[in-house]
Coordinates of C-alpha atoms and ligand atoms in Angstrom, one line a residue:
X1087 CA 101.1 27.2 85.1
X1088 CA 98.2 28.0 82.9
X1089 CA 95.7 30.5 84.3
X1090 CA 92.6 29.1 85.8
X1091 CA 89.3 30.0 84.2
X1092 CA 86.2 30.2 86.2
X1093 CA 83.7 27.7 84.8
X1094 CA 80.8 29.7 86.3
X1095 CA 81.6 32.7 84.0
X1096 CA 79.4 31.0 81.4
X1097 CA 75.7 30.4 81.8
X1098 CA 74.8 26.7 81.8
X1099 CA 71.8 27.0 79.6
X1100 CA 73.1 29.5 77.1
X1101 CA 75.0 28.8 73.8
X1102 CA 78.2 30.5 72.8
X1103 CA 80.1 30.8 69.6
X1104 CA 83.9 30.7 69.9
X1105 CA 84.3 34.5 70.2
X1106 CA 81.5 34.8 72.8
X1107 CA 82.9 32.0 74.9
X1108 CA 86.4 33.5 74.7
X1109 CA 85.0 36.9 75.8
X1110 CA 83.0 35.4 78.6
X1111 CA 85.9 33.4 80.0
X1112 CA 88.5 36.1 79.3
X1113 CA 90.7 33.8 77.1
X1114 CA 91.7 33.9 73.5
X1115 CA 89.5 32.4 70.7
X1116 CA 92.5 30.1 70.0
X1117 CA 92.2 28.7 73.5
X1118 CA 88.5 27.8 72.9
X1119 CA 89.4 26.2 69.6
X1120 CA 92.2 24.2 71.4
X1121 CA 89.6 23.0 73.9
X1122 CA 87.3 21.9 71.1
X1123 CA 90.2 19.9 69.6
X1124 CA 90.9 18.5 73.1
X1125 CA 87.4 17.3 73.5
X1126 CA 85.1 20.2 74.5
X1127 CA 81.8 19.2 73.1
X1128 CA 80.7 21.7 70.4
X1129 CA 78.2 21.7 67.5
X1130 CA 80.6 21.7 64.7
X1131 CA 78.3 20.7 61.8
X1132 CA 77.9 24.4 60.9
X1133 CA 79.9 27.6 61.4
X1134 CA 80.1 29.4 63.7
X1135 CA 80.6 26.5 66.0
X1136 CA 78.2 26.6 68.9
X1137 CA 79.0 25.5 72.4
X1138 CA 76.7 24.9 75.3
X1139 CA 77.6 26.7 78.5
X1140 CA 77.0 23.5 80.4
X1141 CA 79.5 21.7 78.1
X1142 CA 82.1 24.4 78.8
X1143 CA 81.5 24.0 82.6
X1144 CA 81.8 20.3 82.4
X1145 CA 84.9 20.4 80.3
X1146 CA 86.7 22.8 82.7
X1147 CA 85.7 21.0 85.8
X1148 CA 86.9 17.7 84.5
X1149 CA 90.2 19.3 83.4
X1150 CA 90.8 20.8 86.9
X1151 CA 89.8 17.5 88.6
X1152 CA 92.4 15.7 86.5
X1153 CA 95.1 18.3 87.2
X1154 CA 94.6 18.0 91.0
X1155 CA 97.5 16.1 92.5
X1156 CA 96.7 14.9 96.0
X1157 CA 99.6 15.1 98.4
X1158 CA 100.6 12.2 100.6
X1159 CA 100.5 12.8 104.4
X1160 CA 104.2 13.5 104.6
X1161 CA 104.5 15.8 101.5
X1162 CA 104.5 19.4 100.8
X1163 CA 103.9 20.8 97.3
X1164 CA 107.1 21.9 95.6
X1165 CA 106.4 24.3 92.7
X1166 CA 109.8 23.8 91.3
X1167 CA 109.4 20.0 91.0
X1168 CA 105.7 20.4 90.2
X1169 CA 104.7 17.8 92.7
X1170 CA 104.5 16.6 96.2
X1171 CA 107.9 16.2 98.0
X1172 CA 109.0 15.3 101.4
X1173 CA 110.6 18.3 103.3
X1174 CA 114.2 18.0 104.2
X1175 CA 114.4 16.2 107.6
X1176 CA 110.6 16.4 107.7
X1177 CA 111.2 19.8 109.2
X1178 CA 108.5 22.4 108.5
X1179 CA 107.6 25.8 109.8
X1180 CA 104.0 26.5 110.6
X1181 CA 102.2 29.8 110.4
X1182 CA 98.6 30.6 110.8
X1183 CA 97.2 32.4 107.7
X1184 CA 93.6 32.8 108.7
X1185 CA 91.5 31.6 111.6
X1186 CA 90.9 28.4 109.7
X1187 CA 94.1 27.8 107.7
X1188 CA 97.8 27.3 108.4
X1189 CA 100.7 27.3 106.0
X1190 CA 103.4 24.7 106.3
X1191 CA 106.8 25.5 104.7
X1192 CA 109.8 23.3 104.3
X1193 CA 112.7 22.8 102.0
X1194 CA 112.1 20.3 99.2
X1195 CA 114.5 17.4 99.8
X1196 CA 114.8 16.8 96.1
X1197 CA 115.7 20.3 94.7
X1198 CA 116.1 22.6 97.8
X1199 CA 113.3 25.0 96.9
X1200 CA 110.7 26.1 99.3
X1201 CA 107.8 23.7 99.4
X1202 CA 104.4 24.6 101.0
X1203 CA 101.2 23.1 102.0
X1204 CA 98.0 24.8 103.2
X1205 CA 96.2 22.8 105.9
X1206 CA 93.2 23.5 108.0
X1207 CA 94.0 24.8 111.5
X1208 CA 92.2 21.7 112.8
X1209 CA 94.6 19.4 111.0
X1210 CA 97.7 20.9 112.6
X1211 CA 97.8 18.3 115.4
X1212 CA 97.7 15.5 112.9
X1213 CA 100.6 17.0 110.9
X1214 CA 102.5 17.6 114.1
X1215 CA 102.8 13.8 114.4
X1216 CA 104.3 13.5 110.9
X1217 CA 106.5 16.6 110.7
X1218 CA 108.9 18.3 113.0
X1219 CA 107.2 21.6 113.4
X1220 CA 109.4 24.7 113.9
X1221 CA 108.0 28.1 115.0
X1222 CA 111.0 29.7 113.3
X1223 CA 111.1 30.4 109.6
X1224 CA 113.1 27.7 107.8
X1225 CA 115.8 28.9 105.5
X1226 CA 118.0 27.1 103.0
X1227 CA 121.2 25.8 104.4
Ligands
ZN1036 ZN1 111.5 20.3 94.6

């Protein structure tokens, strides 16, 4: 997966040329040029091209919003399939990661890889009605 760039690394009301934007966001100048081809708004009437920080922020935020794939209630995210999949037998293990978050883990019924889902600790009771929750780690058969 492509690395995520923090849109807040640029100042909204500053202008950047391609090299400055690349440096601020820790990406290559080629990446910035690709973004411009892809629709990042830039002032291209003169060189060097100038890009508003606010345009960069907007572009990145829209890209990430489009890439977000919501999971259905009975799905975990399988990194191998690259999408939401039902766990085998709807069986998942649950472990608490922080005070507020739990991790569900199951076996992707499509490819057999480990699929996961972060849920809020509060949501665990809702997911317990959908999934068969195991306290034991789930391993591949
Ligand atoms: Zn899978």
